[in-house]
mmCIF file with all atom_site columns, C-alpha atoms in Angstrom:
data_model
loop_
_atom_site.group_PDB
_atom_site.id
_atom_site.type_symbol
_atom_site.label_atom_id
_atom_site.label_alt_id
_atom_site.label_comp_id
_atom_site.label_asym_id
_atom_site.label_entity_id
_atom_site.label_seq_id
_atom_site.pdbx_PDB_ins_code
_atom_site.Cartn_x
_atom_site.Cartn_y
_atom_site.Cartn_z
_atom_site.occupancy
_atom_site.B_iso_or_equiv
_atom_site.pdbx_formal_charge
_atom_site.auth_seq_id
_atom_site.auth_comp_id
_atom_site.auth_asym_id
_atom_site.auth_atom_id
_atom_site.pdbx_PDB_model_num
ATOM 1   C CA . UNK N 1 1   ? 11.811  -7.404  4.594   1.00 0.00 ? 751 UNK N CA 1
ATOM 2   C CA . UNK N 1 2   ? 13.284  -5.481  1.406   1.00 0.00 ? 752 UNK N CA 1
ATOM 3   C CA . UNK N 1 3   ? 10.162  -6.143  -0.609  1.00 0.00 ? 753 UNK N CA 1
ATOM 4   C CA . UNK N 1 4   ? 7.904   -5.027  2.372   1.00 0.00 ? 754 UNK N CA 1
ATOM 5   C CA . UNK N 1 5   ? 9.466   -1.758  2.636   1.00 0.00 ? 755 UNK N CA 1
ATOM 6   C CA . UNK N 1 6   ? 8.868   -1.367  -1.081  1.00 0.00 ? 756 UNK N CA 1
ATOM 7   C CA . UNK N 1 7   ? 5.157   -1.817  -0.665  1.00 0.00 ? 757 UNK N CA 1
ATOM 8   C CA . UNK N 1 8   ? 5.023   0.597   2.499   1.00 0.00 ? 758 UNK N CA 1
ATOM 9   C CA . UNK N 1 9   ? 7.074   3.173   0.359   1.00 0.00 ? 759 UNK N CA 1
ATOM 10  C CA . UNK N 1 10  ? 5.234   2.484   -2.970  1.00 0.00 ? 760 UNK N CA 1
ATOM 11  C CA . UNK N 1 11  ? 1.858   2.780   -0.786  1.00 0.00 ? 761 UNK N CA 1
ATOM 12  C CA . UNK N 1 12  ? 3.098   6.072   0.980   1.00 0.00 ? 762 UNK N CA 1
ATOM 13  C CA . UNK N 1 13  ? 3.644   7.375   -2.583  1.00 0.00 ? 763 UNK N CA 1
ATOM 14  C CA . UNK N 1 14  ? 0.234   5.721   -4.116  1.00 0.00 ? 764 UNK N CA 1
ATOM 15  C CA . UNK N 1 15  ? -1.254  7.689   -0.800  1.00 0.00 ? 765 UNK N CA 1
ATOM 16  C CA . UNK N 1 16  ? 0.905   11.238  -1.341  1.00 0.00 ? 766 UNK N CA 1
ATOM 17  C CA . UNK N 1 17  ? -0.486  11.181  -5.461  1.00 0.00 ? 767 UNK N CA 1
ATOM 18  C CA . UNK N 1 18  ? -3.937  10.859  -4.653  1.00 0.00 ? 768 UNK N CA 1
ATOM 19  C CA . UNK N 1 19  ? -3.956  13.468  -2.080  1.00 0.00 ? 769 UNK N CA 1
ATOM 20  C CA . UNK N 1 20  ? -2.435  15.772  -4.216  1.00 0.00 ? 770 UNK N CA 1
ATOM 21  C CA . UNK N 1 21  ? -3.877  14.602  -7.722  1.00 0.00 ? 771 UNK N CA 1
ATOM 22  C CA . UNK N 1 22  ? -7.049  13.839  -6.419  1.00 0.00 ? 772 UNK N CA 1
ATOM 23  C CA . UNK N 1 23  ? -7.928  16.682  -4.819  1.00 0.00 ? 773 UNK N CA 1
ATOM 24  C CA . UNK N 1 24  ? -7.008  18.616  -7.986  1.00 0.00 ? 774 UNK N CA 1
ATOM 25  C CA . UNK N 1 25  ? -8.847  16.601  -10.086 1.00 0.00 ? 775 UNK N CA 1
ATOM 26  C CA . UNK N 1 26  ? -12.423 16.943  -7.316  1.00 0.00 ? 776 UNK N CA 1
ATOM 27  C CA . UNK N 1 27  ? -11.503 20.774  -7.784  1.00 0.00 ? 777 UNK N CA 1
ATOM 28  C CA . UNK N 1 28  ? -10.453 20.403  -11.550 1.00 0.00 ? 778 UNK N CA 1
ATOM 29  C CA . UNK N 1 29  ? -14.232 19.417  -11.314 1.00 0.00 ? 779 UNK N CA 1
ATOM 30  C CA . UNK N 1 30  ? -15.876 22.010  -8.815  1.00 0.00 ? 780 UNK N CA 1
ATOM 31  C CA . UNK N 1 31  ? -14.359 24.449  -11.386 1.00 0.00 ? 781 UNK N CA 1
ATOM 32  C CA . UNK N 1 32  ? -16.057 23.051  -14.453 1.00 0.00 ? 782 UNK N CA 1
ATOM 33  C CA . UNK N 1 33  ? -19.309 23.005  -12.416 1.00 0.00 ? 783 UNK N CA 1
ATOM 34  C CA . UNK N 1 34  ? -19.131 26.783  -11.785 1.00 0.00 ? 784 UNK N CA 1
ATOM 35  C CA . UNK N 1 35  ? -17.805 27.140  -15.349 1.00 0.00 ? 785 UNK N CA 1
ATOM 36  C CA . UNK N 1 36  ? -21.192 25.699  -15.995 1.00 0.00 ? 786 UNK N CA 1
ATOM 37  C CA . UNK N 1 37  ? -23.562 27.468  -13.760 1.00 0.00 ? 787 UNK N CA 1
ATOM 38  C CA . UNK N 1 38  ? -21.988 30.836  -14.929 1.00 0.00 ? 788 UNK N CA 1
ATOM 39  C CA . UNK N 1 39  ? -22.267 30.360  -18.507 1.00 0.00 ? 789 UNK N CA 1
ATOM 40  C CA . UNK N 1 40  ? -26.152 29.230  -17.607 1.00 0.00 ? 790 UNK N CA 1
ATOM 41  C CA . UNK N 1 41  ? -26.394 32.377  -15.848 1.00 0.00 ? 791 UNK N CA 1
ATOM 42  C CA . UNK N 1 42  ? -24.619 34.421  -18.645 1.00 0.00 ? 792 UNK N CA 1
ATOM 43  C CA . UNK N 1 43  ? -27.255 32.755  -21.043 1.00 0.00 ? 793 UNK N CA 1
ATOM 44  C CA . UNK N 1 44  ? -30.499 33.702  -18.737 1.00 0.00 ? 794 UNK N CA 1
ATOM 45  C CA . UNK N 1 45  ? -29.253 36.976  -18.929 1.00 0.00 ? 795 UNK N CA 1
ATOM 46  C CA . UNK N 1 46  ? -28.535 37.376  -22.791 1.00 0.00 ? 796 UNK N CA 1
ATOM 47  C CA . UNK N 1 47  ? -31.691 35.882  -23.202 1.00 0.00 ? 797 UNK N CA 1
ATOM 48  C CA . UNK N 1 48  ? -33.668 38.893  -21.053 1.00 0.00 ? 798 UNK N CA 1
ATOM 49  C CA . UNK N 1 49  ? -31.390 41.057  -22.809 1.00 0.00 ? 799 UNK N CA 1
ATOM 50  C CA . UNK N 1 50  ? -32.472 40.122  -25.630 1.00 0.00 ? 800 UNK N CA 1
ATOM 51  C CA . UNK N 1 51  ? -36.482 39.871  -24.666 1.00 0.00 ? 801 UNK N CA 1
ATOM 52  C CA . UNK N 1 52  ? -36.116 43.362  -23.927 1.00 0.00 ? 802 UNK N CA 1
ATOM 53  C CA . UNK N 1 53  ? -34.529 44.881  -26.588 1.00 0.00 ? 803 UNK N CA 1
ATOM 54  C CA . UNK N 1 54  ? -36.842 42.982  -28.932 1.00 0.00 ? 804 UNK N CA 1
ATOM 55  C CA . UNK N 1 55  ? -39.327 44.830  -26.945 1.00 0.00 ? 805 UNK N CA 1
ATOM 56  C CA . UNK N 1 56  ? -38.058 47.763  -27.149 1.00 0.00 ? 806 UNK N CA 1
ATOM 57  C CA . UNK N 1 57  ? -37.551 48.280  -30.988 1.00 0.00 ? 807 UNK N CA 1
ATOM 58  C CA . UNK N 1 58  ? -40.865 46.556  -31.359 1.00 0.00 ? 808 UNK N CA 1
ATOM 59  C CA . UNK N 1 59  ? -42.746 49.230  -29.363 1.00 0.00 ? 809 UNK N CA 1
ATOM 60  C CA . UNK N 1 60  ? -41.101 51.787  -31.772 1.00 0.00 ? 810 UNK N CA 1
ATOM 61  C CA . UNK N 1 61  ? -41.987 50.230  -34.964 1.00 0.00 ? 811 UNK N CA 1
ATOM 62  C CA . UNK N 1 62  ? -45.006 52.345  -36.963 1.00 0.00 ? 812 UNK N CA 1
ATOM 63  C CA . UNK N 1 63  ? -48.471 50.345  -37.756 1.00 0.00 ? 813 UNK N CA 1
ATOM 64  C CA . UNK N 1 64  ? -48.263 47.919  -41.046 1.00 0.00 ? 814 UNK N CA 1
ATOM 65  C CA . UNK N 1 65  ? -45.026 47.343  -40.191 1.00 0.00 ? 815 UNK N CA 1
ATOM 66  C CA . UNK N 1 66  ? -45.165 46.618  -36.528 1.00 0.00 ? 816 UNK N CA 1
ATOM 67  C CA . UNK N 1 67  ? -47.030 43.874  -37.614 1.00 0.00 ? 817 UNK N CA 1
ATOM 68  C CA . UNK N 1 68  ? -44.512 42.279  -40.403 1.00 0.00 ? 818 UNK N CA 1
ATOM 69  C CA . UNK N 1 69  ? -41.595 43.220  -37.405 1.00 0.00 ? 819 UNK N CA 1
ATOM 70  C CA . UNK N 1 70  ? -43.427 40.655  -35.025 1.00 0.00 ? 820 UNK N CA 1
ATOM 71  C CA . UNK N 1 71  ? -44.004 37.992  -37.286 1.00 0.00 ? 821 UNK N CA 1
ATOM 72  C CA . UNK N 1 72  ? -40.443 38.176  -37.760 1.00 0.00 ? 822 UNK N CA 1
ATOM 73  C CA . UNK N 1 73  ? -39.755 38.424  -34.381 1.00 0.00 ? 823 UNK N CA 1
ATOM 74  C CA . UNK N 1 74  ? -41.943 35.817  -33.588 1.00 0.00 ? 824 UNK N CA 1
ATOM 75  C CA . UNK N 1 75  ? -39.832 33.335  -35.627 1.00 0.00 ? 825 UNK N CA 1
ATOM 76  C CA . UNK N 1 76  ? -36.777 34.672  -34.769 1.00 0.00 ? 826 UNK N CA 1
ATOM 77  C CA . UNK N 1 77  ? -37.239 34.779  -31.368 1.00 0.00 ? 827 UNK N CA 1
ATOM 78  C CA . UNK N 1 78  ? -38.506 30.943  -31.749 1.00 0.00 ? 828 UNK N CA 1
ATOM 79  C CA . UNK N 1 79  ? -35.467 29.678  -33.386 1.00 0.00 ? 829 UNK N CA 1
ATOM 80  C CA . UNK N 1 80  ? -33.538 31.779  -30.564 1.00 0.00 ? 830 UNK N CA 1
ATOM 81  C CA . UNK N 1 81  ? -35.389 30.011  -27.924 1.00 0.00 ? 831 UNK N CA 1
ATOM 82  C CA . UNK N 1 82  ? -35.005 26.852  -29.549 1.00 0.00 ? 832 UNK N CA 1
ATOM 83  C CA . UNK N 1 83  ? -31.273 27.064  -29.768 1.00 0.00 ? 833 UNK N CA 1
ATOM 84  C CA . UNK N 1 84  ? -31.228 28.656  -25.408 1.00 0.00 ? 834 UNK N CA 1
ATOM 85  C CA . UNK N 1 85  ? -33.452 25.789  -24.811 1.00 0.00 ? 835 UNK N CA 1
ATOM 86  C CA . UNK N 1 86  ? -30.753 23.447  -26.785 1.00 0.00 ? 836 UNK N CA 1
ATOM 87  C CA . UNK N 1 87  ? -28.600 24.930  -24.248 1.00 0.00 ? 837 UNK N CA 1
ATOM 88  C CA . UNK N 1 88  ? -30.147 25.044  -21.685 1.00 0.00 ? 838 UNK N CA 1
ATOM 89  C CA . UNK N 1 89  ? -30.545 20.995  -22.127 1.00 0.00 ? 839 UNK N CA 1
ATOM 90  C CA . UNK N 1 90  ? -27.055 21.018  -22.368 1.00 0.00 ? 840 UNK N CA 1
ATOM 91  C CA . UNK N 1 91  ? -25.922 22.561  -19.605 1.00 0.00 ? 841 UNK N CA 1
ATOM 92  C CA . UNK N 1 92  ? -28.146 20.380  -17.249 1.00 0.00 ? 842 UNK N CA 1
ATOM 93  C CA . UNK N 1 93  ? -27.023 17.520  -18.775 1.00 0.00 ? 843 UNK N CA 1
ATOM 94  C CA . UNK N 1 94  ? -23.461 18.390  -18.081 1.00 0.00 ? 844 UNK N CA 1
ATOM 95  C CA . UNK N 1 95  ? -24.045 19.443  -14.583 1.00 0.00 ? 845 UNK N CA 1
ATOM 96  C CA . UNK N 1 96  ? -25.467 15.820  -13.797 1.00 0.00 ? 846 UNK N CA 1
ATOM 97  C CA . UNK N 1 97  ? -22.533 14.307  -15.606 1.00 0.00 ? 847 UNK N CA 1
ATOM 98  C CA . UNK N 1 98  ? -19.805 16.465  -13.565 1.00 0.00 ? 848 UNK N CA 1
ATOM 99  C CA . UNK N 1 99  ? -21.780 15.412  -10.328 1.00 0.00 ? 849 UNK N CA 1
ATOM 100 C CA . UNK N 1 100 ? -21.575 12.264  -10.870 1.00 0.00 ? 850 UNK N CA 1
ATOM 101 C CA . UNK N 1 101 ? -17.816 12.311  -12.007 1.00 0.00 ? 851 UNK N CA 1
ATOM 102 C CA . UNK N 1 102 ? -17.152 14.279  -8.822  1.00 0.00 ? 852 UNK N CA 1
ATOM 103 C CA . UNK N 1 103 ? -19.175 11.697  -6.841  1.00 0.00 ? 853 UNK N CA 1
ATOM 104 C CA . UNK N 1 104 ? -17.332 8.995   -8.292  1.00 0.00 ? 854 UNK N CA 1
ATOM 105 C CA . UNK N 1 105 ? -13.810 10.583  -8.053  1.00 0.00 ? 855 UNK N CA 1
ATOM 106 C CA . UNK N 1 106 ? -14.724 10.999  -4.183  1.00 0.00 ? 856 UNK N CA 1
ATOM 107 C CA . UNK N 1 107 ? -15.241 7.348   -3.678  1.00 0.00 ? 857 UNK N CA 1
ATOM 108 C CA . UNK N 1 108 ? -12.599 5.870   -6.050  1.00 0.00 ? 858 UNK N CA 1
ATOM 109 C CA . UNK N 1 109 ? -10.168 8.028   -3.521  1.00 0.00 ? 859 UNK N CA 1
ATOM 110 C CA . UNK N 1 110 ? -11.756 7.018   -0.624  1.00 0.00 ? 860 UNK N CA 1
ATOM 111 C CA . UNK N 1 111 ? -11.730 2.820   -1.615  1.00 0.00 ? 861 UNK N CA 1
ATOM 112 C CA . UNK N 1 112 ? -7.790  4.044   -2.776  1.00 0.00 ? 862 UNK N CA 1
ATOM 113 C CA . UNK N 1 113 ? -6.839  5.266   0.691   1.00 0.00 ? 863 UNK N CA 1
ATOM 114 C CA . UNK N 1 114 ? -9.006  2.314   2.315   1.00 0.00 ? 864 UNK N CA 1
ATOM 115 C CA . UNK N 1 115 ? -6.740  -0.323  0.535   1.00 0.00 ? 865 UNK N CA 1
ATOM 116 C CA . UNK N 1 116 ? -3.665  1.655   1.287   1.00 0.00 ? 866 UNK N CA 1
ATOM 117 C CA . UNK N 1 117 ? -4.707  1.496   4.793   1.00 0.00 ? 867 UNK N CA 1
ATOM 118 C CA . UNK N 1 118 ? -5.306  -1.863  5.101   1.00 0.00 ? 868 UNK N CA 1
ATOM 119 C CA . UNK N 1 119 ? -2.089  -3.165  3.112   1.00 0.00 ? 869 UNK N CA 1
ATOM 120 C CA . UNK N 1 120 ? 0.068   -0.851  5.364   1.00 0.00 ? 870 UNK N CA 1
ATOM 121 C CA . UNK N 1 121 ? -1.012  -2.506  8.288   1.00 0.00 ? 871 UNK N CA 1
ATOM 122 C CA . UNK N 1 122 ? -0.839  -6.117  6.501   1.00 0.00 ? 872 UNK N CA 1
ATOM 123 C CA . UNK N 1 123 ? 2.665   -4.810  6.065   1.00 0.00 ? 873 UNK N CA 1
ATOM 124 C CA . UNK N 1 124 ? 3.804   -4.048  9.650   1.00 0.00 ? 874 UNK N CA 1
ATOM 125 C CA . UNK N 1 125 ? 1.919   -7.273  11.161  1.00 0.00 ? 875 UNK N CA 1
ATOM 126 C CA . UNK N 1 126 ? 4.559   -9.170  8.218   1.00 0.00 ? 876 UNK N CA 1
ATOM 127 C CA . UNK N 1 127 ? 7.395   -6.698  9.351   1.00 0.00 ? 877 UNK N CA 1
ATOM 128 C CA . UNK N 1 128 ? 6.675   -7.501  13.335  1.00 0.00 ? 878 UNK N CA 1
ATOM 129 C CA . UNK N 1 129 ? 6.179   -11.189 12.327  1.00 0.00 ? 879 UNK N CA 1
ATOM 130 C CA . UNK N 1 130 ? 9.612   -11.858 10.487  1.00 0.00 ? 880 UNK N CA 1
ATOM 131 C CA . UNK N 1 131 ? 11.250  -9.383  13.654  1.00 0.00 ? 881 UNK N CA 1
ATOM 132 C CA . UNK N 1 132 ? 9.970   -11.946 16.240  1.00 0.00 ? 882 UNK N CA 1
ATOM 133 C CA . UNK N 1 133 ? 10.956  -14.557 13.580  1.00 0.00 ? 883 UNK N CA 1
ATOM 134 C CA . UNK N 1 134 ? 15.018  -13.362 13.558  1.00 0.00 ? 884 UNK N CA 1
ATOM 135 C CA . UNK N 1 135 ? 14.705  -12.890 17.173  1.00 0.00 ? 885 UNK N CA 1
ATOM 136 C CA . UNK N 1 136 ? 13.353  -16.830 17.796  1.00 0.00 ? 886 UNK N CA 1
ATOM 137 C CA . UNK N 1 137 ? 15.824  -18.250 15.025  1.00 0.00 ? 887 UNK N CA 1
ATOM 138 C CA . UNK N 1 138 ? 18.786  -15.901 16.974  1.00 0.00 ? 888 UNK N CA 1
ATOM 139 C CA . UNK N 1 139 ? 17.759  -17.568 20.050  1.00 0.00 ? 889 UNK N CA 1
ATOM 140 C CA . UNK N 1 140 ? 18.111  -20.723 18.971  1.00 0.00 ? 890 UNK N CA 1
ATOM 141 C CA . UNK N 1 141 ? 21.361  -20.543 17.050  1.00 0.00 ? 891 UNK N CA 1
ATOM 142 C CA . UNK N 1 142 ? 22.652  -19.325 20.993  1.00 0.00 ? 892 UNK N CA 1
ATOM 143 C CA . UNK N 1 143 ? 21.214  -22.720 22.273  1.00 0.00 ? 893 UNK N CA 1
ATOM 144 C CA . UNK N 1 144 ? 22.519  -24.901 19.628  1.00 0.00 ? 894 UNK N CA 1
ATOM 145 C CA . UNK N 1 145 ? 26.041  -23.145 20.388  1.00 0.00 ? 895 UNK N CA 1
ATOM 146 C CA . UNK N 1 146 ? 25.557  -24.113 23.774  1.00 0.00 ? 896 UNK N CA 1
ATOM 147 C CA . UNK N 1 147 ? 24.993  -27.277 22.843  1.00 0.00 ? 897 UNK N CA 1
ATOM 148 C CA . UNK N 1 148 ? 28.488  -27.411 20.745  1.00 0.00 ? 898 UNK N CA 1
ATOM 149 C CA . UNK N 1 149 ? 30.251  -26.291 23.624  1.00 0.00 ? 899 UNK N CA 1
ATOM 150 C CA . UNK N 1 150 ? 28.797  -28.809 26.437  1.00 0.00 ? 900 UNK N CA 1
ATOM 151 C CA . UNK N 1 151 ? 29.117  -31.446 23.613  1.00 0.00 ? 901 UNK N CA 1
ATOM 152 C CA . UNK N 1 152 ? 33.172  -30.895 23.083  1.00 0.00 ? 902 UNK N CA 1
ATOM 153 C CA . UNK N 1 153 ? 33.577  -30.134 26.860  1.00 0.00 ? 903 UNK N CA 1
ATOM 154 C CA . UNK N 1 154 ? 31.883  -34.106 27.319  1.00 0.00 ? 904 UNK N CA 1
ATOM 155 C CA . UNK N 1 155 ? 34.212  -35.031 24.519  1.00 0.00 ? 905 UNK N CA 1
ATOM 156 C CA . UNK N 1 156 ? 37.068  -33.960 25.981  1.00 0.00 ? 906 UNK N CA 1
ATOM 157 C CA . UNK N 1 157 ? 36.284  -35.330 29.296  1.00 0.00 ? 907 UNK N CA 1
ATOM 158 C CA . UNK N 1 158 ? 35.509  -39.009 27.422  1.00 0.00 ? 908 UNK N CA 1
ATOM 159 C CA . UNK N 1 159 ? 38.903  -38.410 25.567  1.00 0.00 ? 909 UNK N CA 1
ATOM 160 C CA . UNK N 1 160 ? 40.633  -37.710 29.303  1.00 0.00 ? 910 UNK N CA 1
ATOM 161 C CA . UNK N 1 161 ? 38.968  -40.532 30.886  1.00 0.00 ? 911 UNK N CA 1
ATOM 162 C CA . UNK N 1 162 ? 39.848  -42.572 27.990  1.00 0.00 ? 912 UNK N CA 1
ATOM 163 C CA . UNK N 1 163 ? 43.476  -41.690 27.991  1.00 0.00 ? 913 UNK N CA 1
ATOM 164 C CA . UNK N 1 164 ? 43.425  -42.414 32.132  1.00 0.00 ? 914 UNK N CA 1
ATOM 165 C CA . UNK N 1 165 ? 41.745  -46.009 31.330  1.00 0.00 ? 915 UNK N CA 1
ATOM 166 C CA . UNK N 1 166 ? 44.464  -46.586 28.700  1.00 0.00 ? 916 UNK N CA 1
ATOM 167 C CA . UNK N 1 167 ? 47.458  -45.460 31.234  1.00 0.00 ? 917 UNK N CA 1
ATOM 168 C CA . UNK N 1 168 ? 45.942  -47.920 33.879  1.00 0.00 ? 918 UNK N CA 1
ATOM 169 C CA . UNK N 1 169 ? 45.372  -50.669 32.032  1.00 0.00 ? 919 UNK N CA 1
ATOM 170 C CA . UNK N 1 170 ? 48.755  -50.499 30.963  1.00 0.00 ? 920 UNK N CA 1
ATOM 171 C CA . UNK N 1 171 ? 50.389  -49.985 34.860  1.00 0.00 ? 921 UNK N CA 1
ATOM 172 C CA . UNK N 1 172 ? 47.803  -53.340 35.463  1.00 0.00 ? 922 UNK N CA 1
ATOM 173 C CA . UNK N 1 173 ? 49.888  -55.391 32.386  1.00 0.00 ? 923 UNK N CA 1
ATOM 174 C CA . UNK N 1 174 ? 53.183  -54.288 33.827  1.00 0.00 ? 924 UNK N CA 1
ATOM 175 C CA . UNK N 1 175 ? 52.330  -54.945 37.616  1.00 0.00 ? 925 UNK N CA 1
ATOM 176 C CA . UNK N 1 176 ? 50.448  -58.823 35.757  1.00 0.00 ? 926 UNK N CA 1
ATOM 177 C CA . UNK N 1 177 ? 53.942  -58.847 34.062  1.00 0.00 ? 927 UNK N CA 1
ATOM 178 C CA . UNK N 1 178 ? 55.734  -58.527 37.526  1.00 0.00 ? 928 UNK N CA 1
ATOM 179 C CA . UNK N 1 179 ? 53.615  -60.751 39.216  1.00 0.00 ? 929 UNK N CA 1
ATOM 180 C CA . UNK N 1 180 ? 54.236  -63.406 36.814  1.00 0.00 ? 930 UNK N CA 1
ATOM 181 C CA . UNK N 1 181 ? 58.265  -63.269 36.811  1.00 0.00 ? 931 UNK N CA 1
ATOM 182 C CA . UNK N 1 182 ? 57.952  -63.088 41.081  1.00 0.00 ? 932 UNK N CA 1
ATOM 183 C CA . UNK N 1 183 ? 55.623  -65.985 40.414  1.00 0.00 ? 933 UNK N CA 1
ATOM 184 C CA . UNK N 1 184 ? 58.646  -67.765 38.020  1.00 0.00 ? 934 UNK N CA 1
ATOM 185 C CA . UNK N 1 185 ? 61.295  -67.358 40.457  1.00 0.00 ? 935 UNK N CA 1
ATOM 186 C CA . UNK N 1 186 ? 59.302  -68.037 43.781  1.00 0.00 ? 936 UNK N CA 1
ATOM 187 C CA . UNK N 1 187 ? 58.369  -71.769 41.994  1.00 0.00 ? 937 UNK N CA 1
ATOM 188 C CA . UNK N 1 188 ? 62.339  -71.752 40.815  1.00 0.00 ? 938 UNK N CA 1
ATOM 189 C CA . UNK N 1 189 ? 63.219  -71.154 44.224  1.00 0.00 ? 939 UNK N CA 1
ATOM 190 C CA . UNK N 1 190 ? 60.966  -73.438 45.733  1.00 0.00 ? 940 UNK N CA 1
ATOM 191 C CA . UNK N 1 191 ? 62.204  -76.764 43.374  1.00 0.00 ? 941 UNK N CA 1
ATOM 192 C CA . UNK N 1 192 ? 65.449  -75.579 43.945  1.00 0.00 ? 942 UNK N CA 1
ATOM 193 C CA . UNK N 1 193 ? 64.566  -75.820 48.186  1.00 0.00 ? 943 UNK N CA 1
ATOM 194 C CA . UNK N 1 194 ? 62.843  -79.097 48.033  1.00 0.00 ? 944 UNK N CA 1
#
């Protein structure tokens, strides 16, 4: 019974640290996905910024050298797109990997708890088993006492009707005893008459 109120309190604690560690670590996560879809956002917007400004100081450029300022644009507005579009990979690929951390944090908890469930109740059917258990071993230990005490009550009476059987049989040799000297002298008296 000791051991079984281990498990229930060991599986009461299991149960209190995934409530309160899981759910920070499913928010721990929630958080890093709007981490994520913020800095996305904060790209999409540099990005524009960016497009426009480019446009901007393009538009002012003279002639001749408009045309060396958007060849130069051109490739540095490549490699800037190459390096969002890194990012941009990045970020999706991280949003798919939190999802499915979150997904699988969710149903880790929720096989956790299921467990916990069904051990607890394993628990109380053992608990209500070994109860009924004491109870039927308690029961009988009254009977067997019972027992003892119509046994040495029978022994007693044996021992009493033993010690009558002993006190009779001796009155029966006295009385034999008796008889046999009454016996003697009647036959003495009767030579002695004849």
């Amino acid at each position: 019974m000791y051991h079984q109120d281990d498990m229930v309190s060991l599986l009461d604690q299991q149960h209190n640290f995934l409530h309160t560690e899981g759910d920070d670590h499913i928010s721990s996560i929630a958080t890093l996905d709007d981490e994520i879809c913020l800095q996305k956002n904060m790209i999409d917007k540099t990005q524009k910024v960016q497009k426009d400004l480019r446009a901007k100081f393009v538009s002012k450029i003279m002639g001749g050298v408009q045309k060396l300022v958007n060849e130069q644009m051109q490739k540095m507005s490549a490699e800037i797109d190459k390096g969002f579009g890194s990012l941009e990979g990045h970020n999706e690929k991280l949003a798919v990997s939190n999802s499915r951390i979150r997904a699988h944090g969710t149903e880790i908890t929720k096989k956790i708890e299921e467990t916990n469930r069904v051990i607890s109740t394993h628990v109380e059917a053992s608990q209500e088993n070994e109860k009924k258990a004491v109870a039927t071993i308690e029961a009988a230990g009254d009977y067997l006492e019972s027992m003892y005490e119509t046994s040495e009550m029978q022994r007693k009476d044996c021992d009493d009707f033993s010690q009558c059987g002993n006190e009779i049989t001796s009155s029966l040799a006295m009385l034999h005893n008796d008889t046999q000297e009454n016996l003697a002298a009647i036959n003495t008296t009767a030579s002695v008459c004849t």
